[in-house]
Amino acid sequence: MVAEKNQVAQATQAPPEQVIYANILLWGSLIGIALLVVTFVLYVSGVLPPYIPVEKLPQLWGMKAHDYVEATKSPTGWGWVSYLGKGDYLNYLGIALLSGLTILGFFFALVPAYLKKKDHWYFLIALVEVVVLVLAASGVISAGAH
Amino acid sequence: MLAVAGVVPLIASAAPPEAVSAAANAAAAPHTPWWVWPLLLFITTFILGILAVLAGVGGGVLFTPIVGGFFPFNLDFVRSAGLIVALSGALAAGPGLLKRNLASLRLALPVALIASTASIFGALIGLALPKNIIQILLGATIIFISLLFVVSKSAEFPKVPGADALAAALRINGIYYEASTGKTVEWTVHRSVLGFLLFIVIGVMAGMFGLGAGWANVPVLNLLMGAPLKISVATSKFLLSITDTSAAWVYLNHGACLPMITVPSVLGIMLGSFVGVRLLAVAKPKAVRYIVIIMLFFSGIRPLLQGLGIWK
């Protein structure tokens, strides 16, 4: 009976790379959410003055993103990194962490695990996924504007 | 417990329209102080988070049409926030689902690669299209989704005669413990090529409209490809963490992310989901589900009519 139970437990267990990946998501998202809370408090309380004054936002947030960026000369791509001293852009830390967790998980957990397992198809899929996500995150992809 | 039981019908019946109409009233007032908006947004998303859990729908699909239709923010910023909202929800649920082997990496990875690539194109299309076209398309899609929720069926354990060649080559299969029967369930999938092709469409729509795509993922994984319902739901939820990541970066890089909109939304919906899970025991999910479907239907009409220039 115990042996049977152990067998079931073993058969239904998540593969080790899946558990490692899950842990990266778990801790990363906890840190990301905590960062969002802290940086948002610093932003709205005015402790860290923002790039765009909060009272100006209602006149700006109805614009299309492209027009908003032009009107406010806001940074695009990774330009926000040099504005981390501003209350609003400091919030990008948490947002970027949440948006980057998948890349970290694929790069540090899945790609090496599938390579080690010699699971060629999944190694390739995970690797191409990293390339796609890095490409999206890099800011080299751009859209036309209206 | 009594207090909780009293709160549930109240939330289910009246709160979202109240929050939404408060937002609409504030929008009509030209001198509304700036802080009213993030506060209303937080309250609205908190309620949406509760409703999403009780109704078994993704928060992202409610967020974009409701906030986009009733708040004064441009849809570019709302879609960007919608993606981060869906992404955060998926990141919160993903680890547990992966560890319990309900979300399957073998099923998710090929599909995620297709959908996340497609969602980049979706995001680019969304940012390039004029506002009214996006509103019309979003409205039509939301109305379609609400109807889909009414008619769609699911199969707990779909019959799969055997893995097709692609699924066999990729070894898309698994085994999980079904607590309700006390048995282990072995599964695989079929019709992979068609399923994978549909994920191109799903990815484009997710990126374009800033919606979580669970409403589309689950039927394709479950009804078409034949994955068990639990595996489909869990894999779909986890999948959003990958699909929405690529589109979210496109919006971020285009300066389409306003923390004043994104952060209260993420925190509100997460807190709401947290409360929703606790209310599940006392709520009537079926009744809530119908209320949410009706809500979704009407929130689809709003951007559609705005886009057509009928309702400003």
PDB file of C-alpha atoms in Angstrom, chain B residues 36-301:
ATOM      1  CA  VAL B  36      -9.754  60.325  -7.315  1.00  0.00           C
ATOM      2  CA  TRP B  37      -8.818  58.281 -10.379  1.00  0.00           C
ATOM      3  CA  PRO B  38      -6.256  55.886  -8.919  1.00  0.00           C
ATOM      4  CA  LEU B  39      -8.515  55.500  -5.888  1.00  0.00           C
ATOM      5  CA  LEU B  40     -11.557  54.651  -8.031  1.00  0.00           C
ATOM      6  CA  LEU B  41      -9.378  52.406 -10.147  1.00  0.00           C
ATOM      7  CA  PHE B  42      -8.180  50.550  -7.073  1.00  0.00           C
ATOM      8  CA  ILE B  43     -11.760  50.094  -5.794  1.00  0.00           C
ATOM      9  CA  THR B  44     -13.018  48.973  -9.211  1.00  0.00           C
ATOM     10  CA  THR B  45     -10.195  46.507  -9.777  1.00  0.00           C
ATOM     11  CA  PHE B  46     -10.544  45.176  -6.238  1.00  0.00           C
ATOM     12  CA  ILE B  47     -14.183  44.349  -6.998  1.00  0.00           C
ATOM     13  CA  LEU B  48     -13.261  42.966 -10.414  1.00  0.00           C
ATOM     14  CA  GLY B  49     -10.689  40.739  -8.720  1.00  0.00           C
ATOM     15  CA  ILE B  50     -13.354  39.306  -6.408  1.00  0.00           C
ATOM     16  CA  LEU B  51     -15.830  38.815  -9.241  1.00  0.00           C
ATOM     17  CA  ALA B  52     -13.241  37.235 -11.537  1.00  0.00           C
ATOM     18  CA  VAL B  53     -12.458  34.543  -8.967  1.00  0.00           C
ATOM     19  CA  LEU B  54     -16.116  33.897  -8.142  1.00  0.00           C
ATOM     20  CA  ALA B  55     -17.110  33.752 -11.812  1.00  0.00           C
ATOM     21  CA  GLY B  56     -14.084  31.710 -12.877  1.00  0.00           C
ATOM     22  CA  VAL B  57     -12.952  34.188 -15.498  1.00  0.00           C
ATOM     23  CA  GLY B  58      -9.631  35.969 -15.883  1.00  0.00           C
ATOM     24  CA  GLY B  59      -9.295  39.449 -14.379  1.00  0.00           C
ATOM     25  CA  GLY B  60      -7.714  40.794 -17.569  1.00  0.00           C
ATOM     26  CA  VAL B  61     -10.764  40.146 -19.686  1.00  0.00           C
ATOM     27  CA  LEU B  62     -12.919  42.238 -17.328  1.00  0.00           C
ATOM     28  CA  PHE B  63     -10.317  44.918 -16.736  1.00  0.00           C
ATOM     29  CA  THR B  64      -9.684  46.212 -20.248  1.00  0.00           C
ATOM     30  CA  PRO B  65     -13.273  46.826 -21.418  1.00  0.00           C
ATOM     31  CA  ILE B  66     -14.521  48.177 -18.083  1.00  0.00           C
ATOM     32  CA  VAL B  67     -11.606  50.481 -17.319  1.00  0.00           C
ATOM     33  CA  GLY B  68     -11.201  51.338 -21.009  1.00  0.00           C
ATOM     34  CA  GLY B  69     -14.886  52.192 -21.347  1.00  0.00           C
ATOM     35  CA  PHE B  70     -15.585  54.055 -18.123  1.00  0.00           C
ATOM     36  CA  PHE B  71     -12.327  55.740 -17.136  1.00  0.00           C
ATOM     37  CA  PRO B  72     -10.781  58.707 -18.950  1.00  0.00           C
ATOM     38  CA  PHE B  73      -7.548  56.874 -19.815  1.00  0.00           C
ATOM     39  CA  ASN B  74      -6.505  56.236 -23.394  1.00  0.00           C
ATOM     40  CA  LEU B  75      -6.905  52.605 -24.408  1.00  0.00           C
ATOM     41  CA  ASP B  76      -3.136  52.343 -25.037  1.00  0.00           C
ATOM     42  CA  PHE B  77      -2.477  52.789 -21.306  1.00  0.00           C
ATOM     43  CA  VAL B  78      -5.415  50.593 -20.330  1.00  0.00           C
ATOM     44  CA  ARG B  79      -4.316  47.722 -22.587  1.00  0.00           C
ATOM     45  CA  SER B  80      -0.793  47.969 -21.235  1.00  0.00           C
ATOM     46  CA  ALA B  81      -2.122  47.858 -17.655  1.00  0.00           C
ATOM     47  CA  GLY B  82      -4.459  45.008 -18.645  1.00  0.00           C
ATOM     48  CA  LEU B  83      -1.487  42.944 -19.789  1.00  0.00           C
ATOM     49  CA  ILE B  84       0.430  43.582 -16.559  1.00  0.00           C
ATOM     50  CA  VAL B  85      -2.727  42.733 -14.574  1.00  0.00           C
ATOM     51  CA  ALA B  86      -3.149  39.413 -16.434  1.00  0.00           C
ATOM     52  CA  LEU B  87       0.583  38.754 -16.183  1.00  0.00           C
ATOM     53  CA  SER B  88       0.658  39.373 -12.422  1.00  0.00           C
ATOM     54  CA  GLY B  89      -2.334  37.085 -11.893  1.00  0.00           C
ATOM     55  CA  ALA B  90      -0.637  34.359 -13.897  1.00  0.00           C
ATOM     56  CA  LEU B  91       2.622  34.824 -11.965  1.00  0.00           C
ATOM     57  CA  ALA B  92       0.761  34.562  -8.669  1.00  0.00           C
ATOM     58  CA  ALA B  93      -1.065  31.368  -9.647  1.00  0.00           C
ATOM     59  CA  GLY B  94       1.674  29.790 -11.795  1.00  0.00           C
ATOM     60  CA  PRO B  95       4.085  28.465  -9.135  1.00  0.00           C
ATOM     61  CA  GLY B  96       1.402  26.479  -7.277  1.00  0.00           C
ATOM     62  CA  LEU B  97      -0.016  25.038 -10.475  1.00  0.00           C
ATOM     63  CA  LEU B  98       3.433  24.060 -11.758  1.00  0.00           C
ATOM     64  CA  LYS B  99       4.483  22.431  -8.489  1.00  0.00           C
ATOM     65  CA  ARG B 100       1.272  20.380  -8.362  1.00  0.00           C
ATOM     66  CA  ASN B 101       1.998  19.322 -11.949  1.00  0.00           C
ATOM     67  CA  LEU B 102      -1.383  20.650 -13.099  1.00  0.00           C
ATOM     68  CA  ALA B 103       0.196  23.240 -15.363  1.00  0.00           C
ATOM     69  CA  SER B 104       2.336  21.274 -17.766  1.00  0.00           C
ATOM     70  CA  LEU B 105       5.500  22.764 -19.218  1.00  0.00           C
ATOM     71  CA  ARG B 106       5.472  20.158 -21.982  1.00  0.00           C
ATOM     72  CA  LEU B 107       2.079  21.394 -23.130  1.00  0.00           C
ATOM     73  CA  ALA B 108       2.692  25.062 -22.370  1.00  0.00           C
ATOM     74  CA  LEU B 109       6.111  25.623 -23.947  1.00  0.00           C
ATOM     75  CA  PRO B 110       5.386  25.034 -27.657  1.00  0.00           C
ATOM     76  CA  VAL B 111       2.079  26.873 -27.372  1.00  0.00           C
ATOM     77  CA  ALA B 112       3.690  29.727 -25.431  1.00  0.00           C
ATOM     78  CA  LEU B 113       6.375  30.222 -28.060  1.00  0.00           C
ATOM     79  CA  ILE B 114       3.719  30.608 -30.750  1.00  0.00           C
ATOM     80  CA  ALA B 115       1.378  32.794 -28.698  1.00  0.00           C
ATOM     81  CA  SER B 116       4.085  35.047 -27.255  1.00  0.00           C
ATOM     82  CA  THR B 117       5.575  35.690 -30.696  1.00  0.00           C
ATOM     83  CA  ALA B 118       2.113  36.432 -32.085  1.00  0.00           C
ATOM     84  CA  SER B 119       1.294  38.725 -29.157  1.00  0.00           C
ATOM     85  CA  ILE B 120       4.248  40.967 -30.087  1.00  0.00           C
ATOM     86  CA  PHE B 121       2.633  41.515 -33.474  1.00  0.00           C
ATOM     87  CA  GLY B 122      -0.722  42.002 -31.757  1.00  0.00           C
ATOM     88  CA  ALA B 123       0.756  44.704 -29.515  1.00  0.00           C
ATOM     89  CA  LEU B 124       2.372  46.449 -32.481  1.00  0.00           C
ATOM     90  CA  ILE B 125      -0.913  46.377 -34.410  1.00  0.00           C
ATOM     91  CA  GLY B 126      -2.775  47.681 -31.357  1.00  0.00           C
ATOM     92  CA  LEU B 127      -0.372  50.600 -30.885  1.00  0.00           C
ATOM     93  CA  ALA B 128      -0.459  51.506 -34.577  1.00  0.00           C
ATOM     94  CA  LEU B 129      -4.220  51.410 -35.122  1.00  0.00           C
ATOM     95  CA  PRO B 130      -6.370  54.514 -34.588  1.00  0.00           C
ATOM     96  CA  LYS B 131      -8.313  54.685 -31.323  1.00  0.00           C
ATOM     97  CA  ASN B 132     -11.767  54.236 -32.850  1.00  0.00           C
ATOM     98  CA  ILE B 133     -10.776  51.101 -34.772  1.00  0.00           C
ATOM     99  CA  ILE B 134      -9.344  49.570 -31.586  1.00  0.00           C
ATOM    100  CA  GLN B 135     -12.544  50.474 -29.718  1.00  0.00           C
ATOM    101  CA  ILE B 136     -14.737  48.836 -32.367  1.00  0.00           C
ATOM    102  CA  LEU B 137     -12.596  45.682 -32.491  1.00  0.00           C
ATOM    103  CA  LEU B 138     -12.323  45.490 -28.705  1.00  0.00           C
ATOM    104  CA  GLY B 139     -16.065  45.976 -28.246  1.00  0.00           C
ATOM    105  CA  ALA B 140     -16.905  43.314 -30.825  1.00  0.00           C
ATOM    106  CA  THR B 141     -14.392  40.908 -29.262  1.00  0.00           C
ATOM    107  CA  ILE B 142     -15.735  41.440 -25.739  1.00  0.00           C
ATOM    108  CA  ILE B 143     -19.328  40.863 -26.888  1.00  0.00           C
ATOM    109  CA  PHE B 144     -18.159  37.707 -28.672  1.00  0.00           C
ATOM    110  CA  ILE B 145     -16.341  36.532 -25.508  1.00  0.00           C
ATOM    111  CA  SER B 146     -19.427  37.108 -23.360  1.00  0.00           C
ATOM    112  CA  LEU B 147     -21.496  35.000 -25.774  1.00  0.00           C
ATOM    113  CA  LEU B 148     -18.744  32.388 -25.822  1.00  0.00           C
ATOM    114  CA  PHE B 149     -18.973  32.126 -22.026  1.00  0.00           C
ATOM    115  CA  VAL B 150     -22.694  31.365 -22.346  1.00  0.00           C
ATOM    116  CA  VAL B 151     -22.452  28.674 -25.031  1.00  0.00           C
ATOM    117  CA  SER B 152     -19.031  27.114 -24.444  1.00  0.00           C
ATOM    118  CA  LYS B 153     -18.886  23.643 -22.996  1.00  0.00           C
ATOM    119  CA  SER B 154     -15.992  21.817 -21.443  1.00  0.00           C
ATOM    120  CA  ALA B 155     -15.056  18.188 -21.099  1.00  0.00           C
ATOM    121  CA  GLU B 156     -13.464  17.022 -17.871  1.00  0.00           C
ATOM    122  CA  PHE B 157     -11.656  14.089 -19.468  1.00  0.00           C
ATOM    123  CA  PRO B 158     -11.881  14.404 -23.283  1.00  0.00           C
ATOM    124  CA  LYS B 159     -11.407  11.169 -25.244  1.00  0.00           C
ATOM    125  CA  VAL B 160      -8.106  11.254 -27.075  1.00  0.00           C
ATOM    126  CA  PRO B 161      -7.551   8.134 -29.213  1.00  0.00           C
ATOM    127  CA  GLY B 162      -3.817   8.777 -29.175  1.00  0.00           C
ATOM    128  CA  ALA B 163      -1.237  11.496 -29.551  1.00  0.00           C
ATOM    129  CA  ASP B 164      -0.864  12.843 -33.090  1.00  0.00           C
ATOM    130  CA  ALA B 165       2.555  12.796 -34.742  1.00  0.00           C
ATOM    131  CA  LEU B 166       3.550  16.272 -33.506  1.00  0.00           C
ATOM    132  CA  ALA B 167       2.380  15.678 -29.932  1.00  0.00           C
ATOM    133  CA  ALA B 168       4.150  12.307 -29.946  1.00  0.00           C
ATOM    134  CA  ALA B 169       7.388  13.828 -31.260  1.00  0.00           C
ATOM    135  CA  LEU B 170       7.268  16.557 -28.598  1.00  0.00           C
ATOM    136  CA  ARG B 171       6.147  14.026 -25.956  1.00  0.00           C
ATOM    137  CA  ILE B 172       3.263  16.243 -24.911  1.00  0.00           C
ATOM    138  CA  ASN B 173       1.763  14.049 -22.239  1.00  0.00           C
ATOM    139  CA  GLY B 174       1.624  13.760 -18.501  1.00  0.00           C
ATOM    140  CA  ILE B 175       0.108  12.195 -15.464  1.00  0.00           C
ATOM    141  CA  TYR B 176      -1.595  13.869 -12.530  1.00  0.00           C
ATOM    142  CA  TYR B 177      -3.432  12.903  -9.373  1.00  0.00           C
ATOM    143  CA  GLU B 178      -7.174  13.554  -9.537  1.00  0.00           C
ATOM    144  CA  ALA B 179      -8.206  14.190  -5.948  1.00  0.00           C
ATOM    145  CA  SER B 180     -11.960  13.883  -6.669  1.00  0.00           C
ATOM    146  CA  THR B 181     -11.626  10.239  -7.797  1.00  0.00           C
ATOM    147  CA  GLY B 182      -8.462   9.343  -5.920  1.00  0.00           C
ATOM    148  CA  LYS B 183      -6.935   8.084  -9.166  1.00  0.00           C
ATOM    149  CA  THR B 184      -4.105   9.138 -11.393  1.00  0.00           C
ATOM    150  CA  VAL B 185      -4.996  10.398 -14.844  1.00  0.00           C
ATOM    151  CA  GLU B 186      -2.711   9.925 -17.819  1.00  0.00           C
ATOM    152  CA  TRP B 187      -3.218  12.378 -20.643  1.00  0.00           C
ATOM    153  CA  THR B 188      -1.940  13.353 -24.030  1.00  0.00           C
ATOM    154  CA  VAL B 189      -3.231  15.609 -26.810  1.00  0.00           C
ATOM    155  CA  HIS B 190      -4.200  15.403 -30.450  1.00  0.00           C
ATOM    156  CA  ARG B 191      -4.983  17.860 -33.296  1.00  0.00           C
ATOM    157  CA  SER B 192      -1.813  19.704 -32.276  1.00  0.00           C
ATOM    158  CA  VAL B 193      -1.191  21.404 -35.620  1.00  0.00           C
ATOM    159  CA  LEU B 194      -4.625  23.036 -35.690  1.00  0.00           C
ATOM    160  CA  GLY B 195      -4.353  23.886 -31.998  1.00  0.00           C
ATOM    161  CA  PHE B 196      -0.951  25.508 -32.491  1.00  0.00           C
ATOM    162  CA  LEU B 197      -2.257  27.518 -35.445  1.00  0.00           C
ATOM    163  CA  LEU B 198      -5.141  28.836 -33.348  1.00  0.00           C
ATOM    164  CA  PHE B 199      -2.646  30.076 -30.776  1.00  0.00           C
ATOM    165  CA  ILE B 200      -1.340  32.497 -33.395  1.00  0.00           C
ATOM    166  CA  VAL B 201      -4.790  34.125 -33.434  1.00  0.00           C
ATOM    167  CA  ILE B 202      -5.048  33.992 -29.642  1.00  0.00           C
ATOM    168  CA  GLY B 203      -1.615  35.600 -29.239  1.00  0.00           C
ATOM    169  CA  VAL B 204      -2.398  38.421 -31.656  1.00  0.00           C
ATOM    170  CA  MET B 205      -5.674  39.171 -29.861  1.00  0.00           C
ATOM    171  CA  ALA B 206      -4.035  39.081 -26.419  1.00  0.00           C
ATOM    172  CA  GLY B 207      -1.359  41.572 -27.475  1.00  0.00           C
ATOM    173  CA  MET B 208      -3.696  43.774 -29.446  1.00  0.00           C
ATOM    174  CA  PHE B 209      -6.419  44.175 -26.825  1.00  0.00           C
ATOM    175  CA  GLY B 210      -4.420  43.700 -23.624  1.00  0.00           C
ATOM    176  CA  LEU B 211      -6.650  40.851 -22.552  1.00  0.00           C
ATOM    177  CA  GLY B 212      -5.687  37.755 -20.693  1.00  0.00           C
ATOM    178  CA  ALA B 213      -6.495  35.009 -23.171  1.00  0.00           C
ATOM    179  CA  GLY B 214      -7.787  32.309 -20.815  1.00  0.00           C
ATOM    180  CA  TRP B 215     -11.226  32.523 -22.446  1.00  0.00           C
ATOM    181  CA  ALA B 216      -9.635  31.260 -25.682  1.00  0.00           C
ATOM    182  CA  ASN B 217      -6.806  29.098 -24.306  1.00  0.00           C
ATOM    183  CA  VAL B 218      -9.027  26.735 -22.358  1.00  0.00           C
ATOM    184  CA  PRO B 219     -11.450  25.751 -25.167  1.00  0.00           C
ATOM    185  CA  VAL B 220      -8.542  25.130 -27.561  1.00  0.00           C
ATOM    186  CA  LEU B 221      -6.514  23.079 -25.074  1.00  0.00           C
ATOM    187  CA  ASN B 222      -9.523  21.201 -23.698  1.00  0.00           C
ATOM    188  CA  LEU B 223     -12.098  20.786 -26.472  1.00  0.00           C
ATOM    189  CA  LEU B 224      -9.852  20.825 -29.524  1.00  0.00           C
ATOM    190  CA  MET B 225      -6.574  19.311 -28.338  1.00  0.00           C
ATOM    191  CA  GLY B 226      -8.172  17.049 -25.735  1.00  0.00           C
ATOM    192  CA  ALA B 227      -6.196  17.941 -22.585  1.00  0.00           C
ATOM    193  CA  PRO B 228      -8.160  17.235 -19.369  1.00  0.00           C
ATOM    194  CA  LEU B 229     -10.053  20.266 -18.059  1.00  0.00           C
ATOM    195  CA  LYS B 230      -7.857  20.741 -14.978  1.00  0.00           C
ATOM    196  CA  ILE B 231      -4.679  20.551 -17.051  1.00  0.00           C
ATOM    197  CA  SER B 232      -6.180  22.970 -19.601  1.00  0.00           C
ATOM    198  CA  VAL B 233      -7.276  25.543 -17.027  1.00  0.00           C
ATOM    199  CA  ALA B 234      -3.999  25.382 -15.099  1.00  0.00           C
ATOM    200  CA  THR B 235      -1.789  25.415 -18.194  1.00  0.00           C
ATOM    201  CA  SER B 236      -3.823  28.282 -19.648  1.00  0.00           C
ATOM    202  CA  LYS B 237      -3.411  30.360 -16.488  1.00  0.00           C
ATOM    203  CA  PHE B 238       0.327  29.721 -16.442  1.00  0.00           C
ATOM    204  CA  LEU B 239       0.564  30.349 -20.190  1.00  0.00           C
ATOM    205  CA  LEU B 240      -0.552  33.963 -19.719  1.00  0.00           C
ATOM    206  CA  SER B 241       2.637  34.653 -17.789  1.00  0.00           C
ATOM    207  CA  ILE B 242       4.579  33.973 -20.995  1.00  0.00           C
ATOM    208  CA  THR B 243       2.163  35.242 -23.663  1.00  0.00           C
ATOM    209  CA  ASP B 244       1.512  38.543 -21.946  1.00  0.00           C
ATOM    210  CA  THR B 245       5.185  39.115 -21.083  1.00  0.00           C
ATOM    211  CA  SER B 246       6.244  39.736 -24.668  1.00  0.00           C
ATOM    212  CA  ALA B 247       3.324  42.074 -25.414  1.00  0.00           C
ATOM    213  CA  ALA B 248       3.800  43.898 -22.096  1.00  0.00           C
ATOM    214  CA  TRP B 249       7.399  44.699 -23.053  1.00  0.00           C
ATOM    215  CA  VAL B 250       6.263  46.188 -26.362  1.00  0.00           C
ATOM    216  CA  TYR B 251       3.897  48.545 -24.526  1.00  0.00           C
ATOM    217  CA  LEU B 252       6.558  49.366 -21.921  1.00  0.00           C
ATOM    218  CA  ASN B 253       9.109  50.196 -24.584  1.00  0.00           C
ATOM    219  CA  HIS B 254       6.659  52.478 -26.360  1.00  0.00           C
ATOM    220  CA  GLY B 255       6.094  54.525 -23.234  1.00  0.00           C
ATOM    221  CA  ALA B 256       2.533  53.180 -22.989  1.00  0.00           C
ATOM    222  CA  CYS B 257       2.797  52.235 -19.326  1.00  0.00           C
ATOM    223  CA  LEU B 258       1.620  54.751 -16.734  1.00  0.00           C
ATOM    224  CA  PRO B 259       2.365  53.606 -13.171  1.00  0.00           C
ATOM    225  CA  MET B 260      -0.570  55.725 -11.930  1.00  0.00           C
ATOM    226  CA  ILE B 261      -2.868  53.390 -13.886  1.00  0.00           C
ATOM    227  CA  THR B 262      -0.927  50.135 -13.787  1.00  0.00           C
ATOM    228  CA  VAL B 263       0.049  49.882 -10.122  1.00  0.00           C
ATOM    229  CA  PRO B 264      -3.369  50.488  -8.475  1.00  0.00           C
ATOM    230  CA  SER B 265      -4.868  48.083 -11.024  1.00  0.00           C
ATOM    231  CA  VAL B 266      -2.421  45.280 -10.278  1.00  0.00           C
ATOM    232  CA  LEU B 267      -2.698  45.742  -6.507  1.00  0.00           C
ATOM    233  CA  GLY B 268      -6.495  46.080  -6.611  1.00  0.00           C
ATOM    234  CA  ILE B 269      -7.061  42.968  -8.665  1.00  0.00           C
ATOM    235  CA  MET B 270      -4.595  40.902  -6.653  1.00  0.00           C
ATOM    236  CA  LEU B 271      -6.147  41.938  -3.367  1.00  0.00           C
ATOM    237  CA  GLY B 272      -9.610  41.311  -4.827  1.00  0.00           C
ATOM    238  CA  SER B 273      -8.594  37.830  -6.018  1.00  0.00           C
ATOM    239  CA  PHE B 274      -7.241  37.104  -2.552  1.00  0.00           C
ATOM    240  CA  VAL B 275     -10.593  38.065  -0.996  1.00  0.00           C
ATOM    241  CA  GLY B 276     -12.503  36.285  -3.796  1.00  0.00           C
ATOM    242  CA  VAL B 277     -10.824  32.981  -3.032  1.00  0.00           C
ATOM    243  CA  ARG B 278     -11.983  33.291   0.578  1.00  0.00           C
ATOM    244  CA  LEU B 279     -15.530  34.201  -0.483  1.00  0.00           C
ATOM    245  CA  LEU B 280     -15.776  31.211  -2.813  1.00  0.00           C
ATOM    246  CA  ALA B 281     -17.038  29.008   0.015  1.00  0.00           C
ATOM    247  CA  VAL B 282     -20.110  31.169   0.680  1.00  0.00           C
ATOM    248  CA  ALA B 283     -20.823  32.642  -2.750  1.00  0.00           C
ATOM    249  CA  LYS B 284     -23.042  31.231  -5.479  1.00  0.00           C
ATOM    250  CA  PRO B 285     -20.537  31.038  -8.326  1.00  0.00           C
ATOM    251  CA  LYS B 286     -23.166  30.240 -10.972  1.00  0.00           C
ATOM    252  CA  ALA B 287     -25.222  33.358 -10.226  1.00  0.00           C
ATOM    253  CA  VAL B 288     -22.072  35.502 -10.069  1.00  0.00           C
ATOM    254  CA  ARG B 289     -20.918  34.022 -13.369  1.00  0.00           C
ATOM    255  CA  TYR B 290     -24.106  35.120 -15.124  1.00  0.00           C
ATOM    256  CA  ILE B 291     -23.851  38.611 -13.630  1.00  0.00           C
ATOM    257  CA  VAL B 292     -20.260  38.837 -14.848  1.00  0.00           C
ATOM    258  CA  ILE B 293     -21.231  37.634 -18.330  1.00  0.00           C
ATOM    259  CA  ILE B 294     -23.959  40.287 -18.548  1.00  0.00           C
ATOM    260  CA  MET B 295     -21.495  42.875 -17.229  1.00  0.00           C
ATOM    261  CA  LEU B 296     -18.967  41.802 -19.833  1.00  0.00           C
ATOM    262  CA  PHE B 297     -21.573  42.021 -22.586  1.00  0.00           C
ATOM    263  CA  PHE B 298     -22.510  45.589 -21.670  1.00  0.00           C
ATOM    264  CA  SER B 299     -18.908  46.640 -21.173  1.00  0.00           C
ATOM    265  CA  GLY B 300     -18.295  45.438 -24.742  1.00  0.00           C
ATOM    266  CA  ILE B 301     -21.109  47.621 -26.050  1.00  0.00           C
TER     267      ILE B 301
END
